[in-house]
Short mmCIF file of C-alpha atoms and ligand atoms in Angstrom, two decimals:
data_model
loop_
_atom_site.label_atom_id
_atom_site.label_comp_id
_atom_site.label_asym_id
_atom_site.label_seq_id
_atom_site.Cartn_x
_atom_site.Cartn_y
_atom_site.Cartn_z
CA MET D 101 49.68 136.33 34.54
CA ALA D 102 51.97 134.33 36.88
CA LEU D 103 49.86 132.86 39.66
CA LEU D 104 51.05 133.28 43.25
CA ASN D 105 51.37 131.06 46.04
CA GLU D 106 47.85 131.49 47.55
CA ASN D 107 48.94 129.97 50.83
CA TYR D 108 50.31 133.67 51.60
CA LEU D 109 46.70 134.96 51.34
CA LYS D 110 45.75 132.83 54.27
CA LEU D 111 48.22 134.85 56.47
CA LYS D 112 46.24 136.79 58.89
CA ALA D 113 47.78 140.17 59.25
CA GLY D 114 51.07 141.62 58.74
CA TYR D 115 54.19 139.97 60.55
CA LEU D 116 53.84 140.96 64.27
CA PHE D 117 57.05 143.06 64.75
CA PRO D 118 56.64 145.14 61.62
CA GLU D 119 53.00 145.94 62.59
CA ILE D 120 54.26 147.00 66.11
CA GLY D 121 56.76 149.14 64.30
CA ARG D 122 54.21 150.68 62.22
CA ARG D 123 51.93 151.62 65.03
CA THR D 124 54.78 152.90 67.08
CA ALA D 125 55.91 155.07 64.00
CA ASN D 126 52.47 156.41 63.52
CA PHE D 127 52.27 157.40 67.30
CA ALA D 128 55.77 158.99 66.95
CA VAL D 129 54.56 161.11 63.98
CA SER D 130 51.42 162.51 65.87
CA HIS D 131 53.11 163.11 69.25
CA PRO D 132 56.84 164.26 68.14
CA GLU D 133 57.34 165.29 71.84
CA ALA D 134 57.07 161.60 73.24
CA ALA D 135 60.37 160.14 74.43
CA ILE D 136 59.38 156.52 73.42
CA ILE D 137 61.12 153.65 75.14
CA LYS D 138 61.05 150.39 73.14
CA MET D 139 60.63 147.27 75.02
CA GLY D 140 58.69 145.40 72.12
CA ILE D 141 60.91 143.48 69.64
CA GLY D 142 63.81 141.54 71.60
CA ASP D 143 66.45 143.54 69.87
CA VAL D 144 69.62 144.10 72.09
CA VAL D 145 70.84 147.66 72.49
CA ARG D 146 74.44 147.26 73.92
CA GLY D 147 77.64 147.08 71.84
CA ILE D 148 79.33 143.95 70.62
CA PRO D 149 81.96 142.63 73.22
CA ARG D 150 85.27 144.20 72.56
CA PRO D 151 87.27 140.86 71.89
CA VAL D 152 84.45 139.91 69.43
CA ALA D 153 84.57 142.99 67.70
CA ASP D 154 88.38 142.95 67.60
CA ALA D 155 88.23 139.52 66.04
CA MET D 156 85.97 140.83 63.16
CA LYS D 157 88.31 143.65 62.50
CA ASP D 158 91.24 141.51 62.33
CA ALA D 159 89.33 139.06 60.14
CA CYS D 160 88.51 142.07 57.71
CA GLU D 161 92.01 143.02 57.56
CA GLU D 162 92.84 139.30 56.48
CA LEU D 163 90.37 139.68 53.84
CA ALA D 164 92.34 142.73 52.33
CA HIS D 165 95.43 140.66 51.33
CA ASP D 166 95.65 138.05 48.67
CA GLU D 167 97.71 135.68 50.93
CA SER D 168 95.05 135.74 53.58
CA PHE D 169 91.86 136.30 51.70
CA HIS D 170 88.93 133.91 52.09
CA GLY D 171 86.18 133.43 49.39
CA TYR D 172 83.05 131.25 49.72
CA PRO D 173 83.05 129.62 53.22
CA PRO D 174 82.75 126.02 53.67
CA ALA D 175 78.93 125.04 53.61
CA GLN D 176 78.49 124.13 57.12
CA GLY D 177 80.98 126.66 58.53
CA TYR D 178 84.73 126.90 59.32
CA ASP D 179 86.13 124.08 61.37
CA PHE D 180 87.61 126.61 63.86
CA LEU D 181 84.00 127.75 64.79
CA LEU D 182 82.17 124.30 64.54
CA ASP D 183 84.89 122.79 66.67
CA ALA D 184 84.55 125.64 69.20
CA ILE D 185 80.58 125.20 69.27
CA ALA D 186 80.92 121.48 69.69
CA GLU D 187 83.31 122.06 72.65
CA HIS D 188 81.94 124.98 74.53
CA GLU D 189 78.23 124.73 73.85
CA PHE D 190 77.89 121.05 74.21
CA GLY D 191 80.97 119.22 75.33
CA SER D 192 81.31 121.48 78.56
CA ARG D 193 77.77 120.23 79.55
CA GLY D 194 78.58 116.58 78.94
CA VAL D 195 76.44 116.61 75.55
CA THR D 196 77.75 114.87 72.47
CA VAL D 197 77.40 116.80 69.35
CA ALA D 198 80.00 116.37 66.58
CA ALA D 199 81.39 119.52 64.82
CA ASP D 200 79.94 117.99 61.40
CA GLU D 201 76.41 117.88 62.97
CA ILE D 202 76.43 121.69 63.26
CA PHE D 203 75.26 124.09 60.26
CA LEU D 204 75.89 127.81 60.60
CA SER D 205 73.31 130.05 59.43
CA ASP D 206 72.24 133.80 59.36
CA GLY D 207 69.70 133.33 62.03
CA ALA D 208 67.62 130.90 64.16
CA LYS D 209 64.53 132.73 62.78
CA CYS D 210 65.55 131.72 59.11
CA ASP D 211 66.48 128.08 60.17
CA SER D 212 63.24 127.76 62.09
CA ALA D 213 61.24 129.00 59.11
CA ASN D 214 63.34 126.89 56.73
CA LEU D 215 63.43 123.52 58.35
CA GLN D 216 59.87 122.48 57.55
CA GLU D 217 60.86 122.44 53.93
CA ILE D 218 62.56 118.92 54.33
CA PHE D 219 59.24 117.36 55.72
CA ALA D 220 56.29 116.30 53.62
CA ILE D 221 53.52 118.67 53.02
CA ASP D 222 50.85 116.55 54.74
CA GLN D 223 52.83 116.19 57.98
CA ILE D 224 50.86 117.20 61.15
CA VAL D 225 52.35 120.11 62.91
CA ALA D 226 51.98 120.95 66.54
CA LEU D 227 52.75 124.39 67.90
CA THR D 228 52.44 126.10 71.30
CA ASP D 229 49.85 128.74 71.70
CA PRO D 230 51.31 131.47 72.28
CA VAL D 231 54.17 130.82 69.87
CA TYR D 232 56.98 132.64 68.15
CA PRO D 233 55.08 133.40 65.01
CA VAL D 234 57.67 132.15 62.40
CA TYR D 235 57.09 128.59 63.11
CA CYS D 236 53.41 128.92 62.36
CA ASP D 237 53.61 131.39 59.43
CA SER D 238 56.12 129.49 57.55
CA ASN D 239 53.95 126.22 57.80
CA VAL D 240 51.10 128.43 56.26
CA MET D 241 53.04 129.62 53.63
CA ALA D 242 54.25 126.19 52.66
CA GLY D 243 50.54 125.04 52.35
CA ARG D 244 50.50 122.84 55.43
CA THR D 245 47.28 124.42 56.86
CA GLY D 246 43.81 125.50 55.93
CA ASP D 247 42.36 128.98 56.73
CA ALA D 248 42.50 130.71 59.96
CA ASP D 249 39.45 130.93 62.13
CA SER D 250 38.40 133.96 63.99
CA SER D 251 40.56 133.41 66.58
CA GLY D 252 43.43 133.32 64.34
CA ARG D 253 44.00 129.53 64.66
CA TYR D 254 44.73 127.79 61.32
CA ALA D 255 42.84 124.63 60.36
CA GLY D 256 45.32 121.57 60.27
CA LEU D 257 47.56 122.80 62.88
CA VAL D 258 47.49 121.13 66.34
CA TYR D 259 47.63 123.96 68.98
CA LEU D 260 49.13 123.17 72.62
CA PRO D 261 47.77 125.89 74.83
CA CYS D 262 50.37 127.07 77.32
CA THR D 263 48.53 129.19 80.04
CA ALA D 264 49.07 130.19 83.67
CA ASP D 265 47.13 127.05 84.67
CA ASN D 266 49.61 124.65 83.24
CA GLY D 267 52.61 126.78 84.19
CA PHE D 268 53.15 127.55 80.70
CA SER D 269 54.27 124.10 80.01
CA PRO D 270 53.06 122.48 76.56
CA PRO D 271 50.80 119.70 77.16
CA LEU D 272 51.29 116.53 75.03
CA PRO D 273 49.00 116.36 72.01
CA GLU D 274 46.07 113.97 72.41
CA GLY D 275 46.78 112.09 69.13
CA HIS D 276 49.54 111.66 66.67
CA VAL D 277 51.58 114.70 65.21
CA ASP D 278 54.72 114.47 63.15
CA LEU D 279 56.48 117.77 63.78
CA ILE D 280 56.74 119.74 66.99
CA TYR D 281 58.10 123.14 67.62
CA LEU D 282 59.32 123.76 71.25
CA CYS D 283 61.15 126.96 72.68
CA SER D 284 62.86 126.98 76.03
CA PRO D 285 63.63 129.39 77.56
CA ASN D 286 60.19 130.57 75.80
CA ASN D 287 59.56 133.25 73.62
CA PRO D 288 57.21 134.78 74.42
CA THR D 289 56.06 133.55 77.88
CA GLY D 290 59.59 133.43 79.41
CA ALA D 291 58.87 130.01 80.93
CA VAL D 292 61.41 127.10 81.02
CA MET D 293 61.02 123.40 80.40
CA SER D 294 62.59 121.17 83.16
CA LYS D 295 64.33 118.02 82.38
CA GLN D 296 61.06 115.98 83.10
CA ASP D 297 59.16 118.25 80.71
CA LEU D 298 61.44 117.77 78.13
CA ALA D 299 61.90 113.88 78.74
CA ARG D 300 58.13 113.59 78.19
CA TRP D 301 58.43 115.20 74.85
CA VAL D 302 61.43 113.08 73.77
CA ASP D 303 59.47 109.87 74.83
CA TYR D 304 56.31 111.11 72.99
CA ALA D 305 58.42 111.82 69.84
CA ARG D 306 60.18 108.46 69.93
CA ARG D 307 56.86 106.58 70.39
CA GLU D 308 55.12 108.50 67.64
CA LYS D 309 58.14 108.82 65.33
CA ALA D 310 57.85 112.50 65.42
CA VAL D 311 60.58 115.13 65.05
CA ILE D 312 61.01 117.92 67.65
CA ILE D 313 62.35 121.39 66.36
CA PHE D 314 63.75 122.58 69.53
CA ASP D 315 64.58 126.56 69.72
CA ALA D 316 67.17 127.22 72.32
CA ALA D 317 68.00 130.74 71.25
CA TYR D 318 67.74 132.02 74.82
CA GLU D 319 69.56 129.27 76.63
CA ALA D 320 72.37 131.58 77.83
CA TYR D 321 69.58 133.34 79.98
CA ILE D 322 69.00 130.21 82.03
CA ASN D 323 69.92 130.96 85.57
CA ASP D 324 68.51 127.92 87.32
CA ALA D 325 71.09 125.09 87.30
CA GLU D 326 68.40 122.23 87.03
CA ILE D 327 67.21 123.62 83.56
CA PRO D 328 68.60 121.88 80.73
CA HIS D 329 70.38 124.17 78.16
CA SER D 330 70.23 121.59 75.28
CA ILE D 331 67.50 119.04 74.48
CA TYR D 332 70.30 116.60 73.85
CA GLU D 333 70.83 116.40 77.69
CA ILE D 334 67.90 114.25 77.54
CA ASP D 335 68.57 110.54 76.72
CA GLY D 336 67.38 109.61 73.25
CA ALA D 337 66.85 113.16 72.01
CA ARG D 338 69.52 112.68 69.41
CA GLU D 339 67.24 110.42 67.49
CA VAL D 340 64.24 112.72 67.60
CA ALA D 341 65.43 116.52 67.86
CA ILE D 342 66.91 119.30 65.87
CA GLU D 343 68.24 122.27 67.90
CA MET D 344 68.72 125.92 66.97
CA ARG D 345 70.97 128.37 68.70
CA SER D 346 71.87 131.95 67.96
CA TYR D 347 74.54 134.71 68.82
CA SER D 348 71.95 137.46 68.54
CA LYS D 349 70.88 137.81 72.08
CA THR D 350 74.14 136.49 73.58
CA ALA D 351 76.63 138.41 71.69
CA GLY D 352 74.83 141.19 70.38
CA PHE D 353 74.65 139.78 66.76
CA THR D 354 70.97 140.84 65.96
CA GLY D 355 72.35 142.98 63.24
CA VAL D 356 75.64 140.93 62.53
CA ARG D 357 73.64 137.70 62.06
CA CYS D 358 75.10 134.26 62.92
CA ALA D 359 73.22 131.20 64.34
CA PHE D 360 73.64 127.50 64.12
CA THR D 361 71.42 124.46 64.03
CA VAL D 362 72.31 120.96 65.01
CA VAL D 363 71.09 117.91 63.08
CA PRO D 364 72.22 114.73 64.66
CA LYS D 365 73.30 111.77 62.29
CA GLU D 366 71.03 109.40 64.03
CA LEU D 367 67.93 111.47 63.14
CA LEU D 368 66.04 110.00 60.22
CA GLY D 369 62.87 110.89 58.35
CA GLY D 370 60.51 108.38 56.69
CA THR D 371 59.74 107.97 52.89
CA ARG D 372 56.65 106.65 51.14
CA GLY D 373 58.80 104.02 50.00
CA ASP D 374 60.63 101.62 52.34
CA GLY D 375 63.68 103.48 53.44
CA ASP D 376 64.41 105.93 56.14
CA VAL D 377 66.56 108.86 55.16
CA SER D 378 69.07 110.98 57.30
CA LEU D 379 67.75 114.37 57.96
CA HIS D 380 71.32 115.39 58.43
CA SER D 381 72.24 114.80 54.55
CA LEU D 382 68.82 116.31 53.50
CA TRP D 383 69.47 119.48 55.48
CA ASN D 384 73.01 119.63 54.09
CA ARG D 385 71.64 119.25 50.56
CA ARG D 386 69.07 121.96 51.23
CA GLN D 387 71.64 124.49 52.70
CA SER D 388 74.31 123.78 50.24
CA THR D 389 71.84 124.45 47.38
CA LYS D 390 70.06 127.64 48.79
CA TYR D 391 72.52 129.23 51.08
CA ASN D 392 76.20 130.39 50.87
CA GLY D 393 77.22 130.45 54.35
CA VAL D 394 78.16 132.98 57.10
CA SER D 395 80.96 135.50 56.33
CA TYR D 396 84.37 134.76 57.44
CA PRO D 397 84.68 138.03 59.61
CA VAL D 398 81.46 136.92 61.31
CA GLN D 399 82.63 133.45 61.95
CA ARG D 400 85.87 134.88 63.44
CA GLY D 401 83.65 137.11 65.83
CA ALA D 402 81.49 134.16 66.83
CA ALA D 403 84.58 132.00 67.64
CA ALA D 404 86.04 134.94 69.87
CA CYS D 405 82.82 134.29 72.11
CA TYR D 406 84.64 131.27 73.30
CA THR D 407 87.92 132.76 74.44
CA PRO D 408 88.40 133.40 77.90
CA GLU D 409 87.93 137.21 77.57
CA GLY D 410 85.17 136.85 75.06
CA SER D 411 83.22 134.40 77.20
CA ALA D 412 83.47 136.71 80.11
CA ALA D 413 82.17 139.64 78.07
CA VAL D 414 79.30 137.58 76.85
CA ARG D 415 78.45 136.57 80.31
CA ASP D 416 78.60 140.19 81.50
CA LEU D 417 76.09 141.11 78.61
CA VAL D 418 73.68 138.34 79.55
CA GLU D 419 73.86 139.30 83.13
CA PHE D 420 73.26 142.98 82.49
CA TYR D 421 69.97 142.17 80.62
CA MET D 422 68.96 139.69 83.31
CA GLY D 423 69.69 142.55 85.80
CA ASN D 424 67.10 144.44 83.75
CA ALA D 425 64.48 141.67 83.93
CA ALA D 426 64.84 141.04 87.76
CA LEU D 427 64.40 144.93 88.20
CA MET D 428 61.28 144.74 85.95
CA LYS D 429 59.77 141.77 87.57
CA THR D 430 60.19 143.12 91.01
CA GLU D 431 58.92 146.73 90.28
CA LEU D 432 56.10 145.57 88.16
CA THR D 433 55.04 143.00 90.79
CA ALA D 434 55.20 145.74 93.54
CA ALA D 435 52.94 147.85 91.42
CA GLY D 436 50.41 145.11 91.40
CA TYR D 437 50.90 143.50 88.17
CA THR D 438 50.94 139.74 87.72
CA VAL D 439 54.26 138.77 86.02
CA PHE D 440 55.61 135.65 84.68
CA GLY D 441 58.89 134.95 83.04
CA GLY D 442 62.01 137.04 83.58
CA ASP D 443 63.70 134.51 85.71
CA ASN D 444 65.51 132.40 83.27
CA ALA D 445 64.65 134.49 80.09
CA PRO D 446 64.89 138.09 78.92
CA TYR D 447 61.02 138.33 78.49
CA LEU D 448 58.38 139.18 80.98
CA TRP D 449 54.86 137.87 80.24
CA ILE D 450 52.48 140.42 82.04
CA VAL D 451 48.82 140.01 82.65
CA CYS D 452 46.73 142.97 81.35
CA PRO D 453 44.66 144.90 83.85
CA PRO D 454 40.91 143.72 84.14
CA GLY D 455 38.92 144.84 81.29
CA ILE D 456 41.77 145.51 78.93
CA ASP D 457 42.81 143.03 76.16
CA SER D 458 46.39 142.81 74.70
CA TRP D 459 46.11 145.35 71.92
CA GLY D 460 44.34 147.70 74.21
CA PHE D 461 47.02 147.45 76.93
CA PHE D 462 49.65 147.92 74.12
CA ASP D 463 47.79 151.15 73.23
CA VAL D 464 47.80 152.28 76.93
CA LEU D 465 51.41 151.61 77.35
CA LEU D 466 52.16 153.37 74.18
CA GLN D 467 49.99 156.43 74.52
CA LYS D 468 50.24 157.10 78.31
CA ALA D 469 53.70 155.59 79.23
CA ASN D 470 55.17 155.97 75.70
CA VAL D 471 56.44 152.41 76.19
CA VAL D 472 56.31 149.97 73.34
CA SER D 473 55.38 146.37 74.42
CA THR D 474 54.28 143.35 72.19
CA PRO D 475 50.74 142.29 72.72
CA GLY D 476 50.43 138.69 73.79
CA ALA D 477 47.50 138.13 71.26
CA GLY D 478 50.10 138.61 68.49
CA PHE D 479 51.62 135.41 69.47
CA GLY D 480 48.35 133.41 69.35
CA SER D 481 44.90 133.36 70.87
CA ALA D 482 46.12 131.90 74.29
CA GLY D 483 48.38 135.16 74.31
CA GLU D 484 45.32 137.09 74.69
CA GLY D 485 45.26 139.09 78.14
CA TYR D 486 49.04 139.51 78.34
CA VAL D 487 51.51 141.74 76.98
CA ARG D 488 55.36 140.86 76.64
CA LEU D 489 57.93 143.32 77.78
CA SER D 490 61.56 142.71 76.81
CA ALA D 491 64.48 143.16 79.01
CA PHE D 492 66.92 144.28 76.11
CA GLN D 493 67.23 148.06 76.96
CA GLN D 494 69.67 150.41 78.69
CA ARG D 495 69.30 150.42 82.64
CA ASP D 496 68.27 154.02 82.72
CA ARG D 497 65.60 153.50 80.20
CA VAL D 498 64.23 150.53 82.04
CA GLU D 499 64.08 152.57 85.15
CA GLU D 500 62.27 155.34 83.42
CA ALA D 501 59.85 153.03 81.65
CA LEU D 502 59.05 151.38 85.15
CA GLU D 503 58.48 154.88 86.68
CA ARG D 504 56.01 155.85 83.88
CA ILE D 505 54.18 152.53 84.25
CA ARG D 506 53.96 152.91 88.07
CA GLN D 507 52.23 156.30 87.30
CA LEU D 508 49.55 154.85 84.96
C1 MLT Y 685 61.33 138.72 69.47
O1 MLT Y 685 61.13 139.92 69.95
O2 MLT Y 685 60.43 137.85 69.53
C2 MLT Y 685 62.52 138.44 68.70
O3 MLT Y 685 63.34 139.34 68.72
C3 MLT Y 685 62.21 138.07 67.39
C4 MLT Y 685 63.35 137.35 66.55
O4 MLT Y 685 64.26 137.01 67.32
O5 MLT Y 685 63.24 137.19 65.43
#
């Protein structure tokens, strides 16, 4: 019999969002009359901006003709998109990222799960608690941890608790770590890291020769002009950080799939021998072996996000969802809830009422208000006592959900 990778058996429960989907579906079967409003998983609900959809349609038409047909895309992406990303995502903010340091992919989720593969199995990994579960589970699957304890924490991982007391800003580890996952704007707390916060981490990584995997999938939601959009706004970050971005939440691409990861050429990894190796070339080798790239129509759609019409439409989408977040924060606060996040992120991190834990409040919201949330405990033990609400919903559904929550 083929033996399996027993590291998978260490995983605590099902992946968080399918588990929420399962509970919601069970409730819907037993309560067919309930008009359920989904504010759990951060899945967008509005249509793809017209200029972006038109660019994809035109690209599909090109594929229908021999003279304009495109086969396998270039491994990292087409130049038209890589150049646009370098200019509009980074150059416009005074950040140097070269087009050939950008690797397109089908999602920041996949990249954040796959990046650990290019590091040695005995590397010490630091994660925030609460955390986007993919960073943790992918390291468990790879065999970088022992078993989980009763609170769900895996032996061998270094947890950085992000609590109301520290403003949800991850504290530096007490000792040495090799790999650090940071996410700002944060999923799930909605907190953002200031320039000073990020500079502390870049200094730490340079001192410890560690690598930061920086997830900036929600950077478009930053309102505060002082908050950095890229870790490369911090001096020295190019030597220690990989950054991930996505079109999922900005251009409505959760179903279309397109994201990118920046691996600067300066970034090196050590070997047990005597030479350091470029992580850029290692990631290139990994991606070109295991991945065949983003389809031509999707890349054309992503590039259309940078035209004047496309970028205005993307900005409108982001502003729409942030309008929801502002309304949710105001109304829930007025209803007596303690609410964090929602100012520079599409997620609100809400303290559960006294005496109710995360899954308990998830159940109350589902059963009494027919609103789906995400229990904070699903993101780690420091998430216990919170639920997360996503602002990715239609405005009338948000208003209805708020009214029902007020009635609880
Ligand atoms: C979330 O709800 O945390 C995200 O939508 C999940 C993801 O982006 O994979």
